[in-house]
Short mmCIF file of C-alpha atoms in Angstrom, two decimals:
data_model
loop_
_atom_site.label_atom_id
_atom_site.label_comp_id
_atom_site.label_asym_id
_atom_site.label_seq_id
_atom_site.Cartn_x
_atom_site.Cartn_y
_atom_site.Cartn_z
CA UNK A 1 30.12 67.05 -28.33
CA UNK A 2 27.02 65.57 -27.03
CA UNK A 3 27.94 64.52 -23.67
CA UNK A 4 30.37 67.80 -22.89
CA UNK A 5 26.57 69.11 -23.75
CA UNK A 6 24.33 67.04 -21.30
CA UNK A 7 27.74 67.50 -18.77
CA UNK A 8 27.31 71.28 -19.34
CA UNK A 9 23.59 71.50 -18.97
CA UNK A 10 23.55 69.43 -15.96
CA UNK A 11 26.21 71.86 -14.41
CA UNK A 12 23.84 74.85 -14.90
CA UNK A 13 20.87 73.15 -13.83
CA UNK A 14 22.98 73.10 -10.34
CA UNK A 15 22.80 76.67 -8.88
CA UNK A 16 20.57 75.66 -5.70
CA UNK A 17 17.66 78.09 -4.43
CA UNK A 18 15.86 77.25 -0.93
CA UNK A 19 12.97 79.32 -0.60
CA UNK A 20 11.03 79.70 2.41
CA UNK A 21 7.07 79.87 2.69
CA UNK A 22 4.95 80.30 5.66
CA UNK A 23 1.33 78.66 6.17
CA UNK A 24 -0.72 81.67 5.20
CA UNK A 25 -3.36 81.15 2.59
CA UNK A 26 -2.07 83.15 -0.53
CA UNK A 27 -2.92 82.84 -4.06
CA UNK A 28 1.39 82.17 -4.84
CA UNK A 29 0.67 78.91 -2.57
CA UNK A 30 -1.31 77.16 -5.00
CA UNK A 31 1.57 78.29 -7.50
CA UNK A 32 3.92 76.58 -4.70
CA UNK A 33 1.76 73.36 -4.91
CA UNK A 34 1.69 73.04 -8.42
CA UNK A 35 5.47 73.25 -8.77
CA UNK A 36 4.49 76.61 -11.26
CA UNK A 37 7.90 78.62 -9.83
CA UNK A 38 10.32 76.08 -12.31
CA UNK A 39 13.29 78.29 -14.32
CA UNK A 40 15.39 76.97 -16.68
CA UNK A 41 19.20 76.86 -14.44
CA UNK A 42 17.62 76.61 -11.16
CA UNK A 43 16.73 74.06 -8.82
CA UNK A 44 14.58 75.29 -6.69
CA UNK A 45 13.73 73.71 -2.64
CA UNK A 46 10.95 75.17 -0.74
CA UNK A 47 10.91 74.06 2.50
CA UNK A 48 7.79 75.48 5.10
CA UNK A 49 8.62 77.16 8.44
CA UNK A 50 6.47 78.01 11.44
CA UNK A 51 7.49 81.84 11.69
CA UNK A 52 9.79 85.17 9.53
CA UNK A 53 11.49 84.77 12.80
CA UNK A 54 12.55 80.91 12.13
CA UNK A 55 12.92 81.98 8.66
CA UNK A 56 15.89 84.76 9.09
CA UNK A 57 17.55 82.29 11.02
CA UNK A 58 17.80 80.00 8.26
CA UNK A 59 18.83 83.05 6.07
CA UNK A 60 21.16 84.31 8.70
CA UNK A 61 23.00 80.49 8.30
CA UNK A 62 23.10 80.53 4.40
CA UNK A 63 20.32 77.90 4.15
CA UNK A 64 18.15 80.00 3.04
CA UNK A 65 18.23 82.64 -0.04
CA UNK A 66 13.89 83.83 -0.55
CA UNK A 67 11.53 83.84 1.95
CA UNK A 68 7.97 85.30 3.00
CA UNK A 69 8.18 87.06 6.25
CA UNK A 70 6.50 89.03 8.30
CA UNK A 71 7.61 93.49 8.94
CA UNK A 72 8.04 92.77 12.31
CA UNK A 73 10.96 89.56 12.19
CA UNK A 74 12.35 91.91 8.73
CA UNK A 75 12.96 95.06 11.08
CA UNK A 76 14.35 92.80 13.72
CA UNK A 77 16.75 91.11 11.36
CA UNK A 78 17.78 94.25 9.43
CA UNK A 79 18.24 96.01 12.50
CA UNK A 80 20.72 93.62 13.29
CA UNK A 81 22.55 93.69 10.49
CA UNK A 82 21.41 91.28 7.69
CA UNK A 83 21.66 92.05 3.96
CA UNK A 84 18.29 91.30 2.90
CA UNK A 85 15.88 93.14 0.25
CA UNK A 86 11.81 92.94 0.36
CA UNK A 87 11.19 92.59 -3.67
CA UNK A 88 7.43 91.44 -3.41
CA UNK A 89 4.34 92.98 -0.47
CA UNK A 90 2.76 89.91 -0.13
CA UNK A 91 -0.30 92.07 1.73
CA UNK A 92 -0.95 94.51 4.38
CA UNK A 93 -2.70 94.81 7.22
CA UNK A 94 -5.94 93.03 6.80
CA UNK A 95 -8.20 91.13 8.40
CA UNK A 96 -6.16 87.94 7.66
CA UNK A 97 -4.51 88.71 10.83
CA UNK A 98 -6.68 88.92 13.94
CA UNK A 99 -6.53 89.30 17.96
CA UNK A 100 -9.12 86.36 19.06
CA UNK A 101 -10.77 85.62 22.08
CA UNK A 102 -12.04 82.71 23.97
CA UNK A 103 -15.92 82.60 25.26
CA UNK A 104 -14.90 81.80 28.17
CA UNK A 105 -12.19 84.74 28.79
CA UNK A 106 -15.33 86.92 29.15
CA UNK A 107 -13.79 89.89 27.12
CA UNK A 108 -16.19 91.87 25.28
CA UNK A 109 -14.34 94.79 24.26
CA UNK A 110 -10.58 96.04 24.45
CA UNK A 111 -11.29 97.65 27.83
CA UNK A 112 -11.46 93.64 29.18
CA UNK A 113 -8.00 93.03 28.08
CA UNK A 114 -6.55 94.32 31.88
CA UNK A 115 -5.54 91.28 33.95
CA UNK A 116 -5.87 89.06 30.87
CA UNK A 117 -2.78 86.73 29.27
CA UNK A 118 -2.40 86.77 25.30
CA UNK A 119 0.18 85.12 22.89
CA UNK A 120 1.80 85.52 19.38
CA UNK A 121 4.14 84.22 17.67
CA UNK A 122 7.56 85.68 18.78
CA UNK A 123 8.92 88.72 16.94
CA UNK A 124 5.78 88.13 14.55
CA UNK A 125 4.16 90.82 12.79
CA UNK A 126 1.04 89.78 15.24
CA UNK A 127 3.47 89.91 18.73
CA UNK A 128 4.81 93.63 17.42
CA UNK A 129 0.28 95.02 16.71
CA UNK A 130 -0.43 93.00 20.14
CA UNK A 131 2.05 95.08 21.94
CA UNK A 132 1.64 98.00 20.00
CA UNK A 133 -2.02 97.72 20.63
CA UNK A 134 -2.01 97.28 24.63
CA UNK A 135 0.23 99.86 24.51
CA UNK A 136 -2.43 102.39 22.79
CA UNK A 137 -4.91 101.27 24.87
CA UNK A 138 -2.70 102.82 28.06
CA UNK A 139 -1.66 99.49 29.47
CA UNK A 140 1.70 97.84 29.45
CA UNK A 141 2.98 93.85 29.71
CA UNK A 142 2.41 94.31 33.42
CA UNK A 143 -1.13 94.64 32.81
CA UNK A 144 -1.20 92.24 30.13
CA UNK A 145 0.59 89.00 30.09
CA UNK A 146 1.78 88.92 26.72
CA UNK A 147 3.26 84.93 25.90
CA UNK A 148 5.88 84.95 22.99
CA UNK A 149 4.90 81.10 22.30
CA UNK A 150 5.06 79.27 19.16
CA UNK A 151 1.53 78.82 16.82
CA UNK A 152 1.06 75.63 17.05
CA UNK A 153 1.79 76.00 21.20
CA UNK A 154 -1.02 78.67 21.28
CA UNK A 155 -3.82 76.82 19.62
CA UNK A 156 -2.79 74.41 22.45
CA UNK A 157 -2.92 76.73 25.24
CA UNK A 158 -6.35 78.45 23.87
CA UNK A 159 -7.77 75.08 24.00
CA UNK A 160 -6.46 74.11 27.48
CA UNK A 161 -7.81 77.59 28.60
CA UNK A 162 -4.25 78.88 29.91
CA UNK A 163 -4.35 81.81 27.46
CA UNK A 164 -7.35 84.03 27.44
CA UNK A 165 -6.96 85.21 23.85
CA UNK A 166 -4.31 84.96 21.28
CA UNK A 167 -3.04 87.15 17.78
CA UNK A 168 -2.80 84.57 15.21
CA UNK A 169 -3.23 83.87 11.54
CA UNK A 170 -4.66 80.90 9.61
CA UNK A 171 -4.38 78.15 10.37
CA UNK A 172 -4.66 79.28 13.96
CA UNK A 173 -6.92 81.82 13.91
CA UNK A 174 -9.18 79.65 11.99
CA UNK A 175 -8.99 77.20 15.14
CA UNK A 176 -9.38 80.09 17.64
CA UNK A 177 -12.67 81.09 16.44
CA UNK A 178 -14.32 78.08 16.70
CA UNK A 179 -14.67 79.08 20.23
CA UNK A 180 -14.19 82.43 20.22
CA UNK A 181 -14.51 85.75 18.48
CA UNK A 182 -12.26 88.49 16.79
CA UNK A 183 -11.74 91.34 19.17
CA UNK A 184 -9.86 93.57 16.74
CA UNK A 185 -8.24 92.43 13.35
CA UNK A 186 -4.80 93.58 11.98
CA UNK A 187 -6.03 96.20 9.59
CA UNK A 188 -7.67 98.10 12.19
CA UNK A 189 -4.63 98.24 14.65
CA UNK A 190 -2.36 99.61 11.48
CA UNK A 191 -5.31 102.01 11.39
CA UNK A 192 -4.33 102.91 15.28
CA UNK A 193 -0.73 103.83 14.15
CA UNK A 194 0.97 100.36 13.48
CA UNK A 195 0.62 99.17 10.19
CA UNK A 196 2.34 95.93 8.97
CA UNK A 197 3.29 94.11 5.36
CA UNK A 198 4.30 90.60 4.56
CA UNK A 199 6.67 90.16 2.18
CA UNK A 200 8.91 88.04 -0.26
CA UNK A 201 12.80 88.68 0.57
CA UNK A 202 15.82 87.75 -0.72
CA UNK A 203 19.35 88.14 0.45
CA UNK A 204 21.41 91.12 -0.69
CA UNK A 205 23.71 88.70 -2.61
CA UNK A 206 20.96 87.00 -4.23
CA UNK A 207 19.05 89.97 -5.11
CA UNK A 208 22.33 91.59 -7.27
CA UNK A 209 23.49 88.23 -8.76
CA UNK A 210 19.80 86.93 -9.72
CA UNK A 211 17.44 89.92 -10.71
CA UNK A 212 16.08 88.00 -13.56
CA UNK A 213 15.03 84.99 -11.40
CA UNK A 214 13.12 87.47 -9.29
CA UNK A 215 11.93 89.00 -11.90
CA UNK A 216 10.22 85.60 -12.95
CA UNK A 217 9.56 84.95 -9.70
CA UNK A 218 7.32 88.13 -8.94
CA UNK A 219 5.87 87.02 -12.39
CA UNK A 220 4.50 83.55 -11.66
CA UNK A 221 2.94 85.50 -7.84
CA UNK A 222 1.05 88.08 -10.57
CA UNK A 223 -0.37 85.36 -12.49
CA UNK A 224 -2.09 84.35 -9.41
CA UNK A 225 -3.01 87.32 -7.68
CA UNK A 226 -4.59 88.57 -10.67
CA UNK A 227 -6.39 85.24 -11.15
CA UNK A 228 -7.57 85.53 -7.49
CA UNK A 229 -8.72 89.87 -8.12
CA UNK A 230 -10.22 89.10 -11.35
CA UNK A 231 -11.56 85.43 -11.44
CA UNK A 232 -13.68 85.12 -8.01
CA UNK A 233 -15.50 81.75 -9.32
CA UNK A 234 -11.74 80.09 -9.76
CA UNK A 235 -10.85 80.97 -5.94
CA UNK A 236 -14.67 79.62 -4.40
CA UNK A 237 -15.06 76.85 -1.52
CA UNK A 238 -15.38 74.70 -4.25
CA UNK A 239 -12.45 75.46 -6.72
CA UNK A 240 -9.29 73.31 -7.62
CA UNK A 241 -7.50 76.28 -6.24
CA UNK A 242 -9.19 76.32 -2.57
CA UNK A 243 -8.70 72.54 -2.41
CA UNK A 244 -5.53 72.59 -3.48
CA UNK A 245 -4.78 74.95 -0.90
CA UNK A 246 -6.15 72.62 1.82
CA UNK A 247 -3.85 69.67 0.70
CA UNK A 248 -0.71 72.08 0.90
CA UNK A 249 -1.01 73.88 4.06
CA UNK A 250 -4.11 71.72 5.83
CA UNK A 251 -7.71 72.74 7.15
CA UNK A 252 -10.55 72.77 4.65
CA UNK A 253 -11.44 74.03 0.84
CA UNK A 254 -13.86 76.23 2.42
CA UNK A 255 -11.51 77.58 5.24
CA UNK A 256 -8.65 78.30 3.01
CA UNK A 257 -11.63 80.05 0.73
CA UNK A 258 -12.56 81.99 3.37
CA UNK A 259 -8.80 82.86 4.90
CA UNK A 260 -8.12 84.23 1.12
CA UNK A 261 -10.64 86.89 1.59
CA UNK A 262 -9.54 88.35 4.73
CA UNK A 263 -6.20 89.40 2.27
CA UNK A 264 -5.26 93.07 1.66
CA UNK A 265 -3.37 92.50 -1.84
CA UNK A 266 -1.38 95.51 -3.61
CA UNK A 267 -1.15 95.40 -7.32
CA UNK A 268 2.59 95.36 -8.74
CA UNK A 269 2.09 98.54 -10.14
CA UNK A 270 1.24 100.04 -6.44
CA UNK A 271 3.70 98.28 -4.98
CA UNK A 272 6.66 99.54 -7.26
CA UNK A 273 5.65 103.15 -6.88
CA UNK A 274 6.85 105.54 -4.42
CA UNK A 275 4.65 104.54 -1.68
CA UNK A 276 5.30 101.08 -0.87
CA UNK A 277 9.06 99.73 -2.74
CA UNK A 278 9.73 102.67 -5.07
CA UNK A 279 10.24 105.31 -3.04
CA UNK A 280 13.49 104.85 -1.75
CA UNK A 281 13.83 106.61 1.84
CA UNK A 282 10.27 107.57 1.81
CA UNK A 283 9.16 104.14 0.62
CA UNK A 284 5.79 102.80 2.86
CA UNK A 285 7.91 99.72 3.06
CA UNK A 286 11.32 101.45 4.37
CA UNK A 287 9.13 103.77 7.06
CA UNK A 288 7.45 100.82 7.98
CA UNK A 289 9.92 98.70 8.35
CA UNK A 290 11.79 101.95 10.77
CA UNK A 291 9.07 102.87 12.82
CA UNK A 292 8.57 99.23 13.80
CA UNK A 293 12.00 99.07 14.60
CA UNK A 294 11.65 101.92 16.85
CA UNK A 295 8.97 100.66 18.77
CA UNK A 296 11.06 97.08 19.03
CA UNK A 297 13.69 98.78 20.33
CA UNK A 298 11.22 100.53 22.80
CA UNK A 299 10.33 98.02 24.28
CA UNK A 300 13.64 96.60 24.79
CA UNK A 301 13.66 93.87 22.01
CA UNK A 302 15.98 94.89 19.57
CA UNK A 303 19.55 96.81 20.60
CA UNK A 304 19.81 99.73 17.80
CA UNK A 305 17.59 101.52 15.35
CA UNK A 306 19.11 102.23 11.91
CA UNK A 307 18.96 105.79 10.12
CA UNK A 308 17.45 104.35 7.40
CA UNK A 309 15.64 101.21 5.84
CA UNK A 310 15.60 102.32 2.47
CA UNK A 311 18.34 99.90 1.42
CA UNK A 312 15.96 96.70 2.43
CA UNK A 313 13.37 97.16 -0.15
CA UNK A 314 14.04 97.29 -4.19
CA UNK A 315 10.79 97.41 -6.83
CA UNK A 316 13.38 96.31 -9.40
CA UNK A 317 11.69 92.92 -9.75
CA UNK A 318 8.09 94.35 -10.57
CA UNK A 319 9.92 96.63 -13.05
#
């Protein structure tokens, strides 16, 4: 009876989960690092990407089942067709997010940017604000040369001087103020009409034949959110938690510290309610998630807007 027992548990221990995480500092990182997201039946793989946009790819291909993406990439995808459900915000437009520019670009204000050349991240939260923004300012890409480039490509390019500026977030923006400054941060372009979330997703599939795991999930992220809103000596330059964060996703104690701060955290109990997961058609996440789309579309990046987003975010999770 024994070994059908070990032959059983072994079988249930089987069902595979890859979940994708990005390099943002976040408090659920540190939960990432310390292996904290273990359940009982699950093996669980997370594997780090470079952008949402690399990330619903993977998902797209069935390598994938969770990840943390960006609005921007989830409208894309969704617009497109792909069953996937936000059951975590992550944040919201903050100042984690950030349109830097070089000292030597000579832009002082956003009445510089004319003539200039800027990058993000394709399909990124940050590309959708920068475009979003030059757009509110009156200008369009033939004014501004926007590059769709890569992270890692535009920390190179800011430091070769071929970019003038860039919309990035740790570790690059980290890099691109060393020498430069923040012309206009994330929060205050959602504040100009296009506001953003990052989020935890899940496949459709995934989502109806796992809610407990998310459940547990969105449980082990509380934990440390609420450590990280309540317990401001535990998240310090010089706590296990900020140098733990530096081993994981690079840069320093103090830098990932400091990135933390720049976060715009809901609580679980804001982001079930009507105004962000809960609220069906008029869910914050679902008009979001539309009026990006719009704009994408707009400016001739995605094909088709749908009628409604409602059935891409669920607060069933944070229930």
């Amino acid at each position: 009876m024994g070994v059908v027992f070990a032959g059983m548990t072994a079988e249930a221990a089987d069902k595979k989960v890859v979940v994708a995480y990005q390099t943002d500092a976040l408090p659920s990182s540190v939960a990432i690092a310390n292996g904290e997201f273990k359940q009982p039946g699950y093996e669980i793989d997370f594997r780090k990407f470079n952008s949402g946009a690399e990330i619903f790819a993977a998902i797209a291909s069935g390598d994938v089942q969770i990840g943390y993406v960006g609005s921007s990439p989830f409208a894309s995808a969704t617009s497109r067709g792909l069953d996937v459900k936000a059951f975590y915000l992550s944040s919201i437009s903050g100042t984690d997010e950030a349109l830097v520019v070089s000292n030597a670009s000579k832009i002082s204000s956003l009445d510089d940017l004319k003539g200039k050349k800027l990058a993000a991240a394709p399909v990124s939260t940050d590309h959708y604000q920068l475009l979003a923004l030059i757009k509110s300012l009156g200008l369009s890409e033939k004014d501004v040369q926007v590059l769709a480039i890569p992270q890692p490509e535009i920390v190179a390019a800011y430091t070769r001087g071929d970019i003038d500026g860039g919309f990035v977030w740790d570790p690059a923006l980290t890099e691109l103020k060393k020498n430069g400054k923040v012309l206009i941060t994330s929060k205050e372009v959602a504040e100009k009409g296009a506001p953003t979330f990052s989020a935890w997703v899940a496949t459709g599939e995934f989502t109806k034949d796992n809610p407990d795991f998310l459940k547990t999930f969105s449980g082990v992220i509380n934990k440390y959110y609420g450590s990280f809103l309540t317990d401001k000596a535990a998240w310090g330059p010089d706590s296990d938690n900020a140098k733990t964060l530096a081993k994981f996703l690079g840069g320093t104690a103090e830098q990932q510290a400091s990135a933390l701060t720049n976060l715009n955290l809901l609580t679980p109990e804001k982001q079930a309610s009507a105004d962000w997961l809960g609220g069906g058609e008029k869910s914050g996440a679902a008009n979001i998630l539309k009026e990006t789309s719009e704009f994408l579309k707009s400016q001739g990046k995605i094909s088709e807007v749908l009628p409604s987003y409602a059935a891409f975010v669920t607060p069933d999770a944070l229930k």
